[in-house]
CSV table of C-alpha atoms in Angstrom, one decimal:
chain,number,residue,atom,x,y,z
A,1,UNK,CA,-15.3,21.4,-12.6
A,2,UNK,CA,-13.0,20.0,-10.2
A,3,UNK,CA,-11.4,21.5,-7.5
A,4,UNK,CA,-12.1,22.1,-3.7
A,5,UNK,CA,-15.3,23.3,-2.4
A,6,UNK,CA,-16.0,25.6,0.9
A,7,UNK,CA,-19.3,26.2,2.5
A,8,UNK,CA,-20.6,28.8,3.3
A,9,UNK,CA,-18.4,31.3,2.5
A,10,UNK,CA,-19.5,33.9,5.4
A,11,UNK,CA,-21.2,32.3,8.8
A,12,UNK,CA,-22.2,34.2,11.3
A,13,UNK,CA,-23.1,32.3,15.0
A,14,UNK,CA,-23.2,33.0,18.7
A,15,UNK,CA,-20.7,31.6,21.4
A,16,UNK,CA,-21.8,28.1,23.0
A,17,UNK,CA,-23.5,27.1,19.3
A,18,UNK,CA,-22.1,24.2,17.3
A,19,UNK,CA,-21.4,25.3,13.8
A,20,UNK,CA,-19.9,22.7,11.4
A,21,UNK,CA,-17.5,23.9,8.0
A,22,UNK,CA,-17.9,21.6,4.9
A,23,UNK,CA,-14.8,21.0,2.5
A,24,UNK,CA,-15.6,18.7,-0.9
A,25,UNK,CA,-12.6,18.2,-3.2
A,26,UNK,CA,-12.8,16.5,-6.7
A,27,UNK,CA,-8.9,15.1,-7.3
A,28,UNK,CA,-9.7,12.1,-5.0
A,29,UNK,CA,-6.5,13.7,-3.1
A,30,UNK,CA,-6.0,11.5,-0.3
A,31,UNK,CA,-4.2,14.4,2.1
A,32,UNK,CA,-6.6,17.0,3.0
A,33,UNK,CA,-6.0,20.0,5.4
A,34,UNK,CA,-7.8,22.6,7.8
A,35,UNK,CA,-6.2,25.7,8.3
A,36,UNK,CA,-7.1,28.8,10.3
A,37,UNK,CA,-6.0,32.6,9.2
A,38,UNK,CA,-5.8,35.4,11.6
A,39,UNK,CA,-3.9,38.8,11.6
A,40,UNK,CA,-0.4,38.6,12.7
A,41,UNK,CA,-0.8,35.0,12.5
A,42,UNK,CA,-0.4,33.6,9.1
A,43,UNK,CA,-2.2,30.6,8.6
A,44,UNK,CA,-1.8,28.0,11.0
A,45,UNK,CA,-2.7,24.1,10.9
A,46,UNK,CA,-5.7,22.7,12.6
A,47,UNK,CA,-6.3,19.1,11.8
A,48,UNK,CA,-5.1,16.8,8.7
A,49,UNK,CA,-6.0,13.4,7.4
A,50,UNK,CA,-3.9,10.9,5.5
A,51,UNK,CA,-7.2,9.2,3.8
A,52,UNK,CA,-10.6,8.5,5.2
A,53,UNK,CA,-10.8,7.8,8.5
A,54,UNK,CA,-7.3,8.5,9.4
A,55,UNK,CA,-7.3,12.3,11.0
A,56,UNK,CA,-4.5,13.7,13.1
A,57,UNK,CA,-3.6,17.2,14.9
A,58,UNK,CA,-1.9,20.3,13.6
A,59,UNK,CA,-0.5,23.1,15.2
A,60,UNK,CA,-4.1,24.5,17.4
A,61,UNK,CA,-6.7,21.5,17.3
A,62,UNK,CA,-8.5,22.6,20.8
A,63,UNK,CA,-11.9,23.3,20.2
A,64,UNK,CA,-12.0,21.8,17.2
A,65,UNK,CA,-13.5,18.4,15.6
A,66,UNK,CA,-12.6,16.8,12.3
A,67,UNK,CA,-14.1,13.6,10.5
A,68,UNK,CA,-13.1,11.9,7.4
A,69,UNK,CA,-15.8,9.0,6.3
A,70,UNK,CA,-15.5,9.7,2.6
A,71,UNK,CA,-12.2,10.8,0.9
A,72,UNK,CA,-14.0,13.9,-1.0
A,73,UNK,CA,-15.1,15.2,1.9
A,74,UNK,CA,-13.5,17.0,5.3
A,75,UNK,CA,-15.6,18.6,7.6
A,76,UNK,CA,-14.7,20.4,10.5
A,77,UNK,CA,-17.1,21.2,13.1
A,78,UNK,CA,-16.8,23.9,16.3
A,79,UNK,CA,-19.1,21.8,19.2
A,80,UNK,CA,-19.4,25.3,21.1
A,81,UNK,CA,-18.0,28.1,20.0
A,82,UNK,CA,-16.2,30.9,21.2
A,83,UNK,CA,-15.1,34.4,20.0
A,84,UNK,CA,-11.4,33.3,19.6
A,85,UNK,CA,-12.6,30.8,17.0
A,86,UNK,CA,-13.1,33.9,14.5
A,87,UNK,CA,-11.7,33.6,11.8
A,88,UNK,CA,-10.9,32.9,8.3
A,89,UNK,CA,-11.2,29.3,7.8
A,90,UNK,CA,-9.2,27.0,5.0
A,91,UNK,CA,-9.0,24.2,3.5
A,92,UNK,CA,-6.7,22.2,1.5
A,93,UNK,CA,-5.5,19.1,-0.6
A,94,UNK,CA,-2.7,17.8,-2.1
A,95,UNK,CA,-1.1,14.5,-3.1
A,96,UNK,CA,1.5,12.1,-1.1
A,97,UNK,CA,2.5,12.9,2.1
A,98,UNK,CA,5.4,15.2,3.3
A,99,UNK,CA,5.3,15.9,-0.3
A,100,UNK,CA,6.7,18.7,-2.8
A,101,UNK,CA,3.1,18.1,-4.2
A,102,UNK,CA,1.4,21.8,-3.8
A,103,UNK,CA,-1.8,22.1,-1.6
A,104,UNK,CA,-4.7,23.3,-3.3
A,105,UNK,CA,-6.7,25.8,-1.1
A,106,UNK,CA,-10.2,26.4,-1.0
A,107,UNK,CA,-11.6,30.1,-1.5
A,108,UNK,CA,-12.3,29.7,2.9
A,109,UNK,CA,-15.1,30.3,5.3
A,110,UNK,CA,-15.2,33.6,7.0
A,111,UNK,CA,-16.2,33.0,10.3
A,112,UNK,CA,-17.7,35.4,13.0
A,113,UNK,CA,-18.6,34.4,16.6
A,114,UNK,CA,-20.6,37.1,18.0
B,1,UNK,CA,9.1,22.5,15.4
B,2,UNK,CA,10.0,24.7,12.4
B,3,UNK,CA,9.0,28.5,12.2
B,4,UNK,CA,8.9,30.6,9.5
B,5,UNK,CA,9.9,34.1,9.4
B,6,UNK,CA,8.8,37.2,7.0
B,7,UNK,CA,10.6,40.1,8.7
B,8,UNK,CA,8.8,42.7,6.1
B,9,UNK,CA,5.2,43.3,7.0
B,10,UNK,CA,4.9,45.4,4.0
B,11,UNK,CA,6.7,46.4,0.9
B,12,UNK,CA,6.2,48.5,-1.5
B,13,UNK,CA,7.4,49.0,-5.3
B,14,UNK,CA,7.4,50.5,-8.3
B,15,UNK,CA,5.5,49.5,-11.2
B,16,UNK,CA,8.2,47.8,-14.0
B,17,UNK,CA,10.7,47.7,-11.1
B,18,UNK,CA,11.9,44.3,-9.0
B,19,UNK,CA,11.3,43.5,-5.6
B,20,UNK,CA,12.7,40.9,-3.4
B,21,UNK,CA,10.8,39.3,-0.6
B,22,UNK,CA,12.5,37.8,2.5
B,23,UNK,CA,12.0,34.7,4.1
B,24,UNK,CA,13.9,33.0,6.9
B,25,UNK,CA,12.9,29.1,8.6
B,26,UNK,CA,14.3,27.5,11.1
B,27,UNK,CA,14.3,23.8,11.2
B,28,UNK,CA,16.5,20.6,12.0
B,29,UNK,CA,15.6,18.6,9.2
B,30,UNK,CA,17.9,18.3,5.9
B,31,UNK,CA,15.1,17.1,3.3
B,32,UNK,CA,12.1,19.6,3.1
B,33,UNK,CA,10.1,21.9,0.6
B,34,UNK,CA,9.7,25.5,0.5
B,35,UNK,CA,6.2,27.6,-1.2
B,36,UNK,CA,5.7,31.1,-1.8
B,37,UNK,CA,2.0,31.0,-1.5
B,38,UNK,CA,0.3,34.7,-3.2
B,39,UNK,CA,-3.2,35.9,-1.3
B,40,UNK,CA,-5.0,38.4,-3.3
B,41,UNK,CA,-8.1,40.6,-1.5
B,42,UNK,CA,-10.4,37.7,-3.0
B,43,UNK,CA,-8.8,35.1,-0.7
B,44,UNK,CA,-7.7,33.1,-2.7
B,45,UNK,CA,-3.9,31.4,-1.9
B,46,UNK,CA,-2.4,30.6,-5.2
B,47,UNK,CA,1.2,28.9,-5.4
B,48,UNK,CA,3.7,30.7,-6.9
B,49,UNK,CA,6.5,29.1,-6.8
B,50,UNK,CA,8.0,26.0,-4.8
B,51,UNK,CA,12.0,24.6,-4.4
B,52,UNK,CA,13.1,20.9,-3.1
B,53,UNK,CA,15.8,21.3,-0.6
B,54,UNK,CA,17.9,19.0,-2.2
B,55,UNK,CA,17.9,21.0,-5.3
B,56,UNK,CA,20.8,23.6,-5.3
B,57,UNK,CA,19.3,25.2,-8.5
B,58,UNK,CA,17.3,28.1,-7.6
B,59,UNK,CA,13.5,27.7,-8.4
B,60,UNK,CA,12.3,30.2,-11.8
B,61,UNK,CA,8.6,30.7,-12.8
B,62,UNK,CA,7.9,33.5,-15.5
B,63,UNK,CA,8.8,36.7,-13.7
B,64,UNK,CA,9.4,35.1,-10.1
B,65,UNK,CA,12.3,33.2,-8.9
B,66,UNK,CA,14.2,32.5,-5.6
B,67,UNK,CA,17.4,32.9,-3.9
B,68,UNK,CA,17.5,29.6,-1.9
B,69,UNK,CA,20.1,29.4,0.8
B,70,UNK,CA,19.9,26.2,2.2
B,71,UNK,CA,23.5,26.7,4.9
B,72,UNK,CA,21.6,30.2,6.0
B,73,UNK,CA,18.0,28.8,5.9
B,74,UNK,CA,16.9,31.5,3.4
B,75,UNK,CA,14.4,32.0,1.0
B,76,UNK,CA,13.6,35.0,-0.7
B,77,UNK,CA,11.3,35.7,-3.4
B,78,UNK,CA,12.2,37.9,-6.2
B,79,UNK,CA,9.3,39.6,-8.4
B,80,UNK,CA,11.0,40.9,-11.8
B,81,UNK,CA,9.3,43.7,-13.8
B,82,UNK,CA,6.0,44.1,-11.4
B,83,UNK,CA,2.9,44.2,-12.5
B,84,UNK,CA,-0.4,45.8,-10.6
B,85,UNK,CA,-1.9,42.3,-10.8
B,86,UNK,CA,1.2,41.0,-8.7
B,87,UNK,CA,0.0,43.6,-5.9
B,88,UNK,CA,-1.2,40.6,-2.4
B,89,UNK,CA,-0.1,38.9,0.8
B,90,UNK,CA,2.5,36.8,0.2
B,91,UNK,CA,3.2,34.1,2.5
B,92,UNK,CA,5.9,31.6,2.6
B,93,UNK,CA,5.8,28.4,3.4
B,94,UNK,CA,7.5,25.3,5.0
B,95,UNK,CA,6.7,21.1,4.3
B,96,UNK,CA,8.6,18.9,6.1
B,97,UNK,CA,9.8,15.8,4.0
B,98,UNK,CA,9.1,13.6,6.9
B,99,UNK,CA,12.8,12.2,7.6
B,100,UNK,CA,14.0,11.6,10.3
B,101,UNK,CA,11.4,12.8,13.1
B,102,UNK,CA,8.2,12.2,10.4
B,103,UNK,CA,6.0,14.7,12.8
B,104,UNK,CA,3.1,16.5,11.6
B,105,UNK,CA,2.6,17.1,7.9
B,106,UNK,CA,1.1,20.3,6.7
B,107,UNK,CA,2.3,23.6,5.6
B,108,UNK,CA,4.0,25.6,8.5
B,109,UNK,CA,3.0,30.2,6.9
B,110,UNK,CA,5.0,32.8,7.4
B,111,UNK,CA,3.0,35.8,9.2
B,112,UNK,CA,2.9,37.5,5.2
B,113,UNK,CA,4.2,40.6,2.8
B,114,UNK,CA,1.6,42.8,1.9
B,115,UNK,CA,3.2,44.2,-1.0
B,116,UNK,CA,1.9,47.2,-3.2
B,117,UNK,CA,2.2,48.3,-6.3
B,118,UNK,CA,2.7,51.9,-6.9
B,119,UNK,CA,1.3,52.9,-10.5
């Protein structure tokens, strides 16, 4: 079926370990989105890319890297992570930028950093 | 930057009854979109309803519609004859149109409503 795919859905690491979130989306949406959900926070924006191989910063990128080689597929890896970096991870398409186009959300990654 | 305010961490309501949920922004731009995004326990952010800011009419979907005031950069959500399946975190949400200052797309949340549905 299409739609957009998060894995894993729980992860569980330890501070200084590199842990890497895969997004896969069928539309062949060319805007795809990492968000980051914590209490009393909302959801706020990490990274975002424009097509493959075009990524740019959201709101809180530190700590964070992104890569975009195919146009399915957004990962976003943590090179060493810390405890603040728990979380509940999302991510998202749409169509067009700056667009009235809804983003389509993945089900998200729950991740703990013990 | 734009923010986005929900100024009711919780609301509760009445089962059959209406509800209104508020949303404030503030931003310089004059061409932008506005979401009510619904989060249910299983995670999932679904779109309820979305309204273009150059559109005047007020956004309707089903049972849900809005009370967009673009002058007082508000944006409520109102939830007509409830239902216990309506009962999530709602968050509301900001997308710049990217005129003039272009700047980073994305959606900019809300903190959420948790709103419940009393039986």
């Amino acid at each position: 079926d299409a739609g957009i795919t998060q894995s894993p859905r729980y992860k569980i690491t330890e501070t200084g370990r590199q842990v890497t979130l895969m997004c896969h989306q069928t539309w062949s949406h060319s805007y795809m989105f990492w968000y980051r959900q914590d209490l009393g926070h909302g959801l706020r924006l990490i990274y975002y890319s424009a097509a493959a191989d075009i990524t740019d910063k959201g709101e809180v990128p530190d700590g964070y890297v992104v890569s975009r080689s195919k146009t399915e597929n957004f990962p976003l890896t943590l090179e060493s992570a810390t405890r603040s970096q728990t979380s509940v991870y999302f991510c998202a398409s749409s169509e067009g930028s700056h667009s009235n186009q809804p983003q389509h959300f993945g089900d998200g990654t729950r991740l703990s950093i013990l | 930057a734009q923010t986005v305010t929900q100024s009711q961490p919780e609301m509760s309501v009445q089962e059959a009854e209406t509800v209104t949920l508020s949303c404030t922004y503030d931003t310089s731009e004059s061409d932008y979109y506005l979401f009510w995004y619904k989060q249910p326990p299983s995670r999932q952010m679904i779109l309820v309803i979305r309204q273009e800011a150059y559109k005047q009419q007020n956004a309707t979907e089903n049972r849900f519609s809005v009370n967009f005031q673009k002058a007082a950069k508000s944006f409520s959500l109102k939830i007509s004859d409830s239902q216990l399946g309506d009962a999530a975190m709602y968050f509301c949400a900001y997308r710049s149109a990217g005129f003039p200052g272009g700047g980073a797309d994305g959606l900019t949340f809300g903190k959420g409503t948790h709103l419940i549905i009393q039986p």
